[in-house]
PDB file of C-alpha atoms in Angstrom:
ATOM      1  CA  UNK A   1      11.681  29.850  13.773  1.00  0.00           C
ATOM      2  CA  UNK A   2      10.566  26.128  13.730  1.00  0.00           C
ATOM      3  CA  UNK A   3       6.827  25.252  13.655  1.00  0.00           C
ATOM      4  CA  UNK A   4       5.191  24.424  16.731  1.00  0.00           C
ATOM      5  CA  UNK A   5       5.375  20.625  17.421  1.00  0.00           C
ATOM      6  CA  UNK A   6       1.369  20.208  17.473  1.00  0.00           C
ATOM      7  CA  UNK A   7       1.612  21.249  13.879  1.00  0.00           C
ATOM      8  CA  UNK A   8       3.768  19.253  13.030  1.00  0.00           C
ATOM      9  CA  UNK A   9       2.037  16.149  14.045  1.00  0.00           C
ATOM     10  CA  UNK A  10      -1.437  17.639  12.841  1.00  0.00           C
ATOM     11  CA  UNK A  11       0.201  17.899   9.256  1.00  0.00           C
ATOM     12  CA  UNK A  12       1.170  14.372   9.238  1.00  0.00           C
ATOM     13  CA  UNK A  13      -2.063  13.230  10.112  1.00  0.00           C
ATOM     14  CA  UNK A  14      -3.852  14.916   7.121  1.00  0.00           C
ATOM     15  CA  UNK A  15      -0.844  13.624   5.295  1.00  0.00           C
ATOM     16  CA  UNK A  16      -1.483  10.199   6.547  1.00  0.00           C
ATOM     17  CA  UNK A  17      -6.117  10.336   6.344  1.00  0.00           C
ATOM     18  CA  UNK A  18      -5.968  12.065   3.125  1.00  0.00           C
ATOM     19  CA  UNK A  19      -3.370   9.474   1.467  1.00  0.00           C
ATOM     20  CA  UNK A  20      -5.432   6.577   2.441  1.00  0.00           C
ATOM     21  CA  UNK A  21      -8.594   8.051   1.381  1.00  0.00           C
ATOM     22  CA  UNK A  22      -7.132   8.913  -2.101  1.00  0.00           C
ATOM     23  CA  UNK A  23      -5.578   5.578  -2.515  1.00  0.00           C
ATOM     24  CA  UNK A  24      -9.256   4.220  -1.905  1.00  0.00           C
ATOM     25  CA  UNK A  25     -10.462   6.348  -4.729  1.00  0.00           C
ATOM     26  CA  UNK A  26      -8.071   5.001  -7.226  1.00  0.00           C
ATOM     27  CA  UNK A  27      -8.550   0.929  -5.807  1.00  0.00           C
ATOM     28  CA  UNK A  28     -12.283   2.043  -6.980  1.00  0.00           C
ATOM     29  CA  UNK A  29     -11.367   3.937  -9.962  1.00  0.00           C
ATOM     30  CA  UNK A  30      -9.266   1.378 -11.936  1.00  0.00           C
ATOM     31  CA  UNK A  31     -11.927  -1.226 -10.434  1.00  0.00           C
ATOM     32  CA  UNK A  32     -14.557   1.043 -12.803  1.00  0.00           C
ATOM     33  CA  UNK A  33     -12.375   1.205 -15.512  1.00  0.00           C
ATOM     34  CA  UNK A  34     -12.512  -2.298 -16.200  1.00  0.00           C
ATOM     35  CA  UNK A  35      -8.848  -3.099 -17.451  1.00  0.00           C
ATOM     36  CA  UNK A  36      -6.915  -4.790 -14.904  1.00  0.00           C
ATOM     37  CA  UNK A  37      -5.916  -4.222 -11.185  1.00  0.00           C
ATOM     38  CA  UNK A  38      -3.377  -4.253  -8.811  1.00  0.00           C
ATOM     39  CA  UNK A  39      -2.103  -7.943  -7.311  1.00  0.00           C
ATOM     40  CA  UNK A  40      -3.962  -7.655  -3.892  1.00  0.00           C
ATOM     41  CA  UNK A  41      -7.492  -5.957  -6.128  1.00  0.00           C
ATOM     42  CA  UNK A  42      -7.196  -8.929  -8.071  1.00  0.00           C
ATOM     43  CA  UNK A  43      -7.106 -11.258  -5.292  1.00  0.00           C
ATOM     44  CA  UNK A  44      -9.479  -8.951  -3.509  1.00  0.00           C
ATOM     45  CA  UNK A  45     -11.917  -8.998  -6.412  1.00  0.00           C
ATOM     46  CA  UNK A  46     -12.094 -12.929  -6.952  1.00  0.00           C
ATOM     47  CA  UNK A  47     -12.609 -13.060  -2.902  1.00  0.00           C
ATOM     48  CA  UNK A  48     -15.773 -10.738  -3.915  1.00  0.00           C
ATOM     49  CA  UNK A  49     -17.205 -12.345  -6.606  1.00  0.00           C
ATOM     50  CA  UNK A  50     -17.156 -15.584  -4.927  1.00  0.00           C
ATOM     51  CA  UNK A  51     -18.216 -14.592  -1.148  1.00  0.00           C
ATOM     52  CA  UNK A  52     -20.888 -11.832  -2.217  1.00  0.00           C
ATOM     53  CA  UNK A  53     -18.983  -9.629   0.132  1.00  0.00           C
ATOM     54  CA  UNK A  54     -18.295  -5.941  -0.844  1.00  0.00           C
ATOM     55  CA  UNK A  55     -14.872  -5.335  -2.727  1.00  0.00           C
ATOM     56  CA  UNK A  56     -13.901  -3.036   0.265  1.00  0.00           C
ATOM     57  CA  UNK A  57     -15.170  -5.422   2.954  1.00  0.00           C
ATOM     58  CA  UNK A  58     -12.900  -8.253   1.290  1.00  0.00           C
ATOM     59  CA  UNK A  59     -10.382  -5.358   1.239  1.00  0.00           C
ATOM     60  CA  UNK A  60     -10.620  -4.730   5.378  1.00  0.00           C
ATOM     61  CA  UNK A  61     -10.720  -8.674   5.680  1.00  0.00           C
ATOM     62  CA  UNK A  62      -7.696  -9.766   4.194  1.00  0.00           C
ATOM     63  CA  UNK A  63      -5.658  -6.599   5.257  1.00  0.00           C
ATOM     64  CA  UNK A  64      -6.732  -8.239   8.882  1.00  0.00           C
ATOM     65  CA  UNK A  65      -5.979 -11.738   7.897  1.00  0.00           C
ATOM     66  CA  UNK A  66      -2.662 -10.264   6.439  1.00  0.00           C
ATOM     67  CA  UNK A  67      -1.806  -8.351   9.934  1.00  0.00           C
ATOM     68  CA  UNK A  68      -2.170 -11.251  11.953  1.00  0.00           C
ATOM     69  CA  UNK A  69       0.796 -12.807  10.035  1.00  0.00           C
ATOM     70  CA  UNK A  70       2.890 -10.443  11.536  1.00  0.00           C
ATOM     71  CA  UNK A  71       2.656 -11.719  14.746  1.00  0.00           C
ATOM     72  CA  UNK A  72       5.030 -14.874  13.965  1.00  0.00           C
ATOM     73  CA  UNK A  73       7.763 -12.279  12.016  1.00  0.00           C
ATOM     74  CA  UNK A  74       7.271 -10.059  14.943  1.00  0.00           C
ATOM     75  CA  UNK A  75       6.620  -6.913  13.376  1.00  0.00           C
ATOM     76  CA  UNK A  76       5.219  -4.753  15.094  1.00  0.00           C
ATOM     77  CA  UNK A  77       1.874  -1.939  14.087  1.00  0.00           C
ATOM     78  CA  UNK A  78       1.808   1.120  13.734  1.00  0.00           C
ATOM     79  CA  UNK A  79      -1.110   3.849  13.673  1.00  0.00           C
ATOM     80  CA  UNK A  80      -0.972   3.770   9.838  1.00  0.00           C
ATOM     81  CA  UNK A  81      -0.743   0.004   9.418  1.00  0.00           C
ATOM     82  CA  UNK A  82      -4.048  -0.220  10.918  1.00  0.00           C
ATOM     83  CA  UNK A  83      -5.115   2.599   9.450  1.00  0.00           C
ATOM     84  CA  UNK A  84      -4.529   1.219   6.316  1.00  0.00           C
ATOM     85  CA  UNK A  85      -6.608  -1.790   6.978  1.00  0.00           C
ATOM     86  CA  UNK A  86      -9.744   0.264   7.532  1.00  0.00           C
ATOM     87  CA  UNK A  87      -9.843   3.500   5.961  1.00  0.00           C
ATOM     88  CA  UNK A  88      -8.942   2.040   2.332  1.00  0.00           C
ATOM     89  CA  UNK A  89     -11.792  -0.740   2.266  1.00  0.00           C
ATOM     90  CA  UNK A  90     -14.257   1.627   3.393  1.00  0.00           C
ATOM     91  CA  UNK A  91     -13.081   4.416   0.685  1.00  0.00           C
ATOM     92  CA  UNK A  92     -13.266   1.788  -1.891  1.00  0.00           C
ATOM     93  CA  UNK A  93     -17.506   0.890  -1.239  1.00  0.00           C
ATOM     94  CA  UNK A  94     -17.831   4.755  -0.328  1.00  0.00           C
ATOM     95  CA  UNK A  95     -16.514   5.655  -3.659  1.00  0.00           C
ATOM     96  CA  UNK A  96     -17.804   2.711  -5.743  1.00  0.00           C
ATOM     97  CA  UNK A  97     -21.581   4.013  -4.154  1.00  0.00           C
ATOM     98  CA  UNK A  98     -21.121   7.111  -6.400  1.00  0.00           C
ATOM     99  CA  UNK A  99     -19.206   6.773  -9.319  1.00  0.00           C
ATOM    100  CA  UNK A 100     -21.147   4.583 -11.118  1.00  0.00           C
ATOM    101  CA  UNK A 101     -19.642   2.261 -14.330  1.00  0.00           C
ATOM    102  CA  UNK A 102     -18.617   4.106 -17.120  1.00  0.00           C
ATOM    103  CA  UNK A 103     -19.251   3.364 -20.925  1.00  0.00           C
ATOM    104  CA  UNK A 104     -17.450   0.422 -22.648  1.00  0.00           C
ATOM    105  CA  UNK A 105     -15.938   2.758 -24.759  1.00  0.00           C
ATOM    106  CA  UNK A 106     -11.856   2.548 -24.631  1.00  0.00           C
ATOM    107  CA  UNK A 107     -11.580   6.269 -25.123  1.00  0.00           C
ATOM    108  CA  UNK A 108     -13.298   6.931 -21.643  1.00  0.00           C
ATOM    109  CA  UNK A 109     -11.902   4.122 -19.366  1.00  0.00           C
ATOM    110  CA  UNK A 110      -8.321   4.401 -20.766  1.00  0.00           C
ATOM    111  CA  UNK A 111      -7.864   7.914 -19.286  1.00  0.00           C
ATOM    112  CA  UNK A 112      -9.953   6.824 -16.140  1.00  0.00           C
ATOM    113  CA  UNK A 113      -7.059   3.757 -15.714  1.00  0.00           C
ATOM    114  CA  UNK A 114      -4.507   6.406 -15.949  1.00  0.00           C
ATOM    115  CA  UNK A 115      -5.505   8.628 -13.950  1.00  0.00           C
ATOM    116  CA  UNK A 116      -6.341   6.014 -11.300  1.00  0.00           C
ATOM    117  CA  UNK A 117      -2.696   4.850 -11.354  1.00  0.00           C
ATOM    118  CA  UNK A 118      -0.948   8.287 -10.762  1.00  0.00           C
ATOM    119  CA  UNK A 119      -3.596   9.284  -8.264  1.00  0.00           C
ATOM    120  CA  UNK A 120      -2.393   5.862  -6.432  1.00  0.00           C
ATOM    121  CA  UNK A 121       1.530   6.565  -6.974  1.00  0.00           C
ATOM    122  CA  UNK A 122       0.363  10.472  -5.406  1.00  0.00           C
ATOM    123  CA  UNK A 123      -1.745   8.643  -2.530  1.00  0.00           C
ATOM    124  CA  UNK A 124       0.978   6.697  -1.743  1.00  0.00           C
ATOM    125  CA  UNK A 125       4.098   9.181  -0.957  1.00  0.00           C
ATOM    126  CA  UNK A 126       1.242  11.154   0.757  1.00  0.00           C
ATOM    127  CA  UNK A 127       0.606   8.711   3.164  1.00  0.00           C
ATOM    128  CA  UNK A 128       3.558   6.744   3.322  1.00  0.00           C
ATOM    129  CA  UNK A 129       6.063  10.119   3.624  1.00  0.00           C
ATOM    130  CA  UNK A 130       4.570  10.677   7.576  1.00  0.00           C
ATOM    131  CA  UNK A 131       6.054   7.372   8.558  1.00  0.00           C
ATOM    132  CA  UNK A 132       3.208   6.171  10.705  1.00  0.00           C
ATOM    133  CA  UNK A 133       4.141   2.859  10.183  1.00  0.00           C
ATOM    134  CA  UNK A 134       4.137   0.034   7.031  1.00  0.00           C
ATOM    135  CA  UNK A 135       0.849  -1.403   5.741  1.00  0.00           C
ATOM    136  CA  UNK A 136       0.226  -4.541   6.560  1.00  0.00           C
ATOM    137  CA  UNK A 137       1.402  -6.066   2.882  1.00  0.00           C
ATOM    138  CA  UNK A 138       4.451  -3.998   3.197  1.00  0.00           C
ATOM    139  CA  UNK A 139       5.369  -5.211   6.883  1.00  0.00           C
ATOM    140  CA  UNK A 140       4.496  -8.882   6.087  1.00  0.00           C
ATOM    141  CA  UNK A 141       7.423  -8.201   2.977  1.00  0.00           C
ATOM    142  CA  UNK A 142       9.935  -6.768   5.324  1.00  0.00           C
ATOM    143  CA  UNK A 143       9.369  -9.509   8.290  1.00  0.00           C
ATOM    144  CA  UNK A 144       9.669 -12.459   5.987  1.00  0.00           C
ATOM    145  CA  UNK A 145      12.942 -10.399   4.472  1.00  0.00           C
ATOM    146  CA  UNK A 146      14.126 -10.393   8.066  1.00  0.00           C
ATOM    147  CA  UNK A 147      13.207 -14.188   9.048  1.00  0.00           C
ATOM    148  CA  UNK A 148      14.446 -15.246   5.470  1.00  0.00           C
ATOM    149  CA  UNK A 149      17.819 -13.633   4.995  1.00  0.00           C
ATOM    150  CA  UNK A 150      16.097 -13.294   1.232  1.00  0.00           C
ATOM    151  CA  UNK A 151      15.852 -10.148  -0.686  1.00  0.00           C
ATOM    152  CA  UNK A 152      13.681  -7.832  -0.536  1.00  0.00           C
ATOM    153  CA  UNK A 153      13.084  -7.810  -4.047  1.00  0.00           C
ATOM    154  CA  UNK A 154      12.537 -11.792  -4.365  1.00  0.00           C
ATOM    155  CA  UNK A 155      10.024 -11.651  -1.067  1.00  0.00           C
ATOM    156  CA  UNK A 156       8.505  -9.105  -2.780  1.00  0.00           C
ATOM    157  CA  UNK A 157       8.267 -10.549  -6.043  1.00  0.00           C
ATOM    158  CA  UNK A 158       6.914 -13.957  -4.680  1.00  0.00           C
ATOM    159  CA  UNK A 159       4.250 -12.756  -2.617  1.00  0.00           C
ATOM    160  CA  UNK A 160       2.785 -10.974  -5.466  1.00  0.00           C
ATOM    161  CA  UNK A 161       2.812 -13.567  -8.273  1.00  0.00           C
ATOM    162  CA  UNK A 162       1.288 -15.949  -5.869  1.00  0.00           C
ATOM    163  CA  UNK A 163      -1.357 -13.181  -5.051  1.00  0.00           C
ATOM    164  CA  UNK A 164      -2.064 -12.260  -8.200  1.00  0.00           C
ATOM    165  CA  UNK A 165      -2.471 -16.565  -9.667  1.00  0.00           C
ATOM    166  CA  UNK A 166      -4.686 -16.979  -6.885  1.00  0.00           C
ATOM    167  CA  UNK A 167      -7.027 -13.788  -7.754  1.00  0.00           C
ATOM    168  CA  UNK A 168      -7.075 -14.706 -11.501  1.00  0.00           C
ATOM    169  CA  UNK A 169      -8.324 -18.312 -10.457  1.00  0.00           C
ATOM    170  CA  UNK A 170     -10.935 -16.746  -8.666  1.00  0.00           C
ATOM    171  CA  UNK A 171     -12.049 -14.562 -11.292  1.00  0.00           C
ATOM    172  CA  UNK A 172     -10.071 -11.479 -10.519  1.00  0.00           C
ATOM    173  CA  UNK A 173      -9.483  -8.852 -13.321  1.00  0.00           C
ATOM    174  CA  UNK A 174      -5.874  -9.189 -15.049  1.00  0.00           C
ATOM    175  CA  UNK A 175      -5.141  -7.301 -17.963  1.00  0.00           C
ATOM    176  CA  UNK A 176      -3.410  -4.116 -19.519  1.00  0.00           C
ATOM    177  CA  UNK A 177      -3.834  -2.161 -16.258  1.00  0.00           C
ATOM    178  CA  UNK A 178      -1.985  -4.735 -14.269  1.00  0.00           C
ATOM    179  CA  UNK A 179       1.126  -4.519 -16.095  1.00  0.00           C
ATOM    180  CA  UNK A 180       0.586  -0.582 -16.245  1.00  0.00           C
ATOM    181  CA  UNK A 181       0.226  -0.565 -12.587  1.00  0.00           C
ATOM    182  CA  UNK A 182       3.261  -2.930 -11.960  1.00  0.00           C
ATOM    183  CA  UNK A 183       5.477  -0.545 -14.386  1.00  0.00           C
ATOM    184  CA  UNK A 184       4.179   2.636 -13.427  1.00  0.00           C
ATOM    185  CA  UNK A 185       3.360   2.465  -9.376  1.00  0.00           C
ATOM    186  CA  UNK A 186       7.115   2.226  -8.013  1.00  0.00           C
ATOM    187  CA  UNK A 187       8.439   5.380 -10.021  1.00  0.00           C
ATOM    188  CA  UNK A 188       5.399   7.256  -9.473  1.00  0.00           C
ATOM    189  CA  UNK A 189       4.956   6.311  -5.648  1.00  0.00           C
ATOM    190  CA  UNK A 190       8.933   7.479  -5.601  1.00  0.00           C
ATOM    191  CA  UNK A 191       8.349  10.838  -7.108  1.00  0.00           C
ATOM    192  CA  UNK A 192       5.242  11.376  -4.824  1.00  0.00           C
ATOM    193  CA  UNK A 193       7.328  10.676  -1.583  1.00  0.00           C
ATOM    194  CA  UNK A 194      10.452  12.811  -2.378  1.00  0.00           C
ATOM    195  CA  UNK A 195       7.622  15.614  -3.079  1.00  0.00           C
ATOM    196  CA  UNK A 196       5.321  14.846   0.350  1.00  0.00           C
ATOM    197  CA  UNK A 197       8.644  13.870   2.180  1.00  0.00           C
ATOM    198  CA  UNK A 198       8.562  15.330   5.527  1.00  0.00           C
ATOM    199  CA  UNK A 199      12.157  16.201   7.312  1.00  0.00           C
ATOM    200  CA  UNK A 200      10.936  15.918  10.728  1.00  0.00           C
ATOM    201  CA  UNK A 201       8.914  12.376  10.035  1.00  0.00           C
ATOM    202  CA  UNK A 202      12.287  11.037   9.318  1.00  0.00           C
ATOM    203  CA  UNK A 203      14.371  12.656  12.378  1.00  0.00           C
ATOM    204  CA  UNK A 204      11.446  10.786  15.126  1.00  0.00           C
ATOM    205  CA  UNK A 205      11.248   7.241  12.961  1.00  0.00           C
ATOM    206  CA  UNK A 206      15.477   7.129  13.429  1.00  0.00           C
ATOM    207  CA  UNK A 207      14.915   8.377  17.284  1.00  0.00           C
ATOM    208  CA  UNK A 208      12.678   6.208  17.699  1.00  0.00           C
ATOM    209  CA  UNK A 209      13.583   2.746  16.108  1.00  0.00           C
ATOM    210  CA  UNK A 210      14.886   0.508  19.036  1.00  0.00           C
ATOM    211  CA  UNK A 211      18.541  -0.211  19.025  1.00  0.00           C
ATOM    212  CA  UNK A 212      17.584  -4.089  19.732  1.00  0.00           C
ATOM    213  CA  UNK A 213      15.869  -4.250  15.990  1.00  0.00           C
ATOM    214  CA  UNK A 214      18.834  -2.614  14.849  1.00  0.00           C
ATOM    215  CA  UNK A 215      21.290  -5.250  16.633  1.00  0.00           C
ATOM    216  CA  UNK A 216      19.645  -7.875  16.109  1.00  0.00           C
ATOM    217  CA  UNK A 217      19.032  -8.292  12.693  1.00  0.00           C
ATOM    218  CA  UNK A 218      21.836  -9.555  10.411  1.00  0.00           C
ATOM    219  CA  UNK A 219      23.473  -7.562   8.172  1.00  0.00           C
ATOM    220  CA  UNK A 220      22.949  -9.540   5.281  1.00  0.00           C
ATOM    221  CA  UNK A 221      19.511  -9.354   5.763  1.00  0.00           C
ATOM    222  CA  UNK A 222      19.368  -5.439   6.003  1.00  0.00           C
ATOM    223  CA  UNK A 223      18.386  -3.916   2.648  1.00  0.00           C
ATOM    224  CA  UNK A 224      20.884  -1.558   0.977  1.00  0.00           C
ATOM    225  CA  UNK A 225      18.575   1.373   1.478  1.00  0.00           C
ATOM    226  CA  UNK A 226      15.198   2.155   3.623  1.00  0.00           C
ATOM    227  CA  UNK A 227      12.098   0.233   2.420  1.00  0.00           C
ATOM    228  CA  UNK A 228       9.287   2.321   2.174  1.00  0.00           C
ATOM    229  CA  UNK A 229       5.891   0.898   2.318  1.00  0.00           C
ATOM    230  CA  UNK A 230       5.051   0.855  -2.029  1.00  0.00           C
ATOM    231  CA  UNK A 231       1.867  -0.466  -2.358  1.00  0.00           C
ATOM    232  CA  UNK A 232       1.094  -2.483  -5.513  1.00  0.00           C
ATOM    233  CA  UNK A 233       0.019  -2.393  -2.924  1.00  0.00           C
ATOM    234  CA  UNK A 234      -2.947  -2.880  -0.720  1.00  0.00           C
TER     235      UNK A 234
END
């Protein structure tokens, strides 16, 4: 006997809040460990340091300034993509408020890098596996795949190392975490997804998908396989 369809939906939704609340925690985490962050953290923190704004109200802004963007590729939001503008910037100075820096020691803020990374590659198939829609990072990738012709993997690529040299001019933290979180985050955010991965998430996002988007978009340009939203993210 299948669930009811109000269950469904509810579990997707504390799929979808509780993902985006953890991935928060970890932005603020390996922000407190001190050893590098993500691409968009770096670029996020030299926007900081240099506006006075909070690291999650820099977070909010350029998720927004990053969402407009799709409106030229023509992508089109989702309840998670602007979900994913707020909740994670507001996580971020929520959790930043009460876990204060920790000691310079190497032997405490090595384990407190790690475990930020795999609690961001286990936020991420959480809230990516209810398929409420791309962040806005992820959709700006795809539409300039679509527009380009170009691979995913070399729109992917380019975005970040241009994110990431304009955050370390600003002043953003680069180091051993960064490459950690560049290795680690795609197999981790993989596992994660095939364990949160929700059948009937899958069955509405085919239903739904308009046959027009499907049509119109060259083959060439399609990738070989479905491109989940993997932050490096936010």
């Amino acid at each position: 006997m299948s669930a009811p369809r109000g269950s469904g939906l509810a579990r997707r939704l504390v799929q979808l809040y509780g993902g985006l609340v953890l991935y928060g925690v970890s932005i603020a985490l390996q922000l407190r460990a001190g050893l590098g962050l993500a691409p968009w953290d770096v670029l996020n923190q030299g926007v900081s340091r240099h506006t006075g704004l909070s690291m999650g109200t820099v977070t909010i802004a350029i998720g927004a300034l990053v969402l407009l963007l799709w409106i030229p590729l023509r992508q089109r939001p989702g309840l998670g993509t602007v979900s994913n503008v707020l909740v994670i910037g507001l996580m971020v100075d929520a959790t930043l408020r009460v876990v204060p820096a920790p000691p310079g020691a190497l032997w405490v803020r090595i384990p407190l890098l790690l475990f930020a990374v795999v609690l961001c590659g286990l936020a991420t198939g959480l809230y990516i596996a209810p398929r409420f829609g791309p962040g806005p990072r992820d959709g700006l990738m795809t539409g300039l795949h679509r527009r380009t012709g170009r691979s995913v993997r070399l729109v992917r690529t380019c975005i970040e190392v241009l994110v990431l040299a304009t955050g370390f001019v600003l002043g953003g933290t680069v180091g051993v975490g960064t490459v950690l979180f560049a290795v680690g985050i795609g197999p981790l955010a993989q596992f994660f997804l095939r364990f949160f991965e929700l059948p009937e998430a899958a069955r509405k996002e085919a239903a739904e998908e308009p046959a027009k988007e499907r049509t119109n978009v060259p083959e060439r340009a399609l990738p070989a396989e479905p491109v989940h939203e993997c932050p490096d993210p936010v």
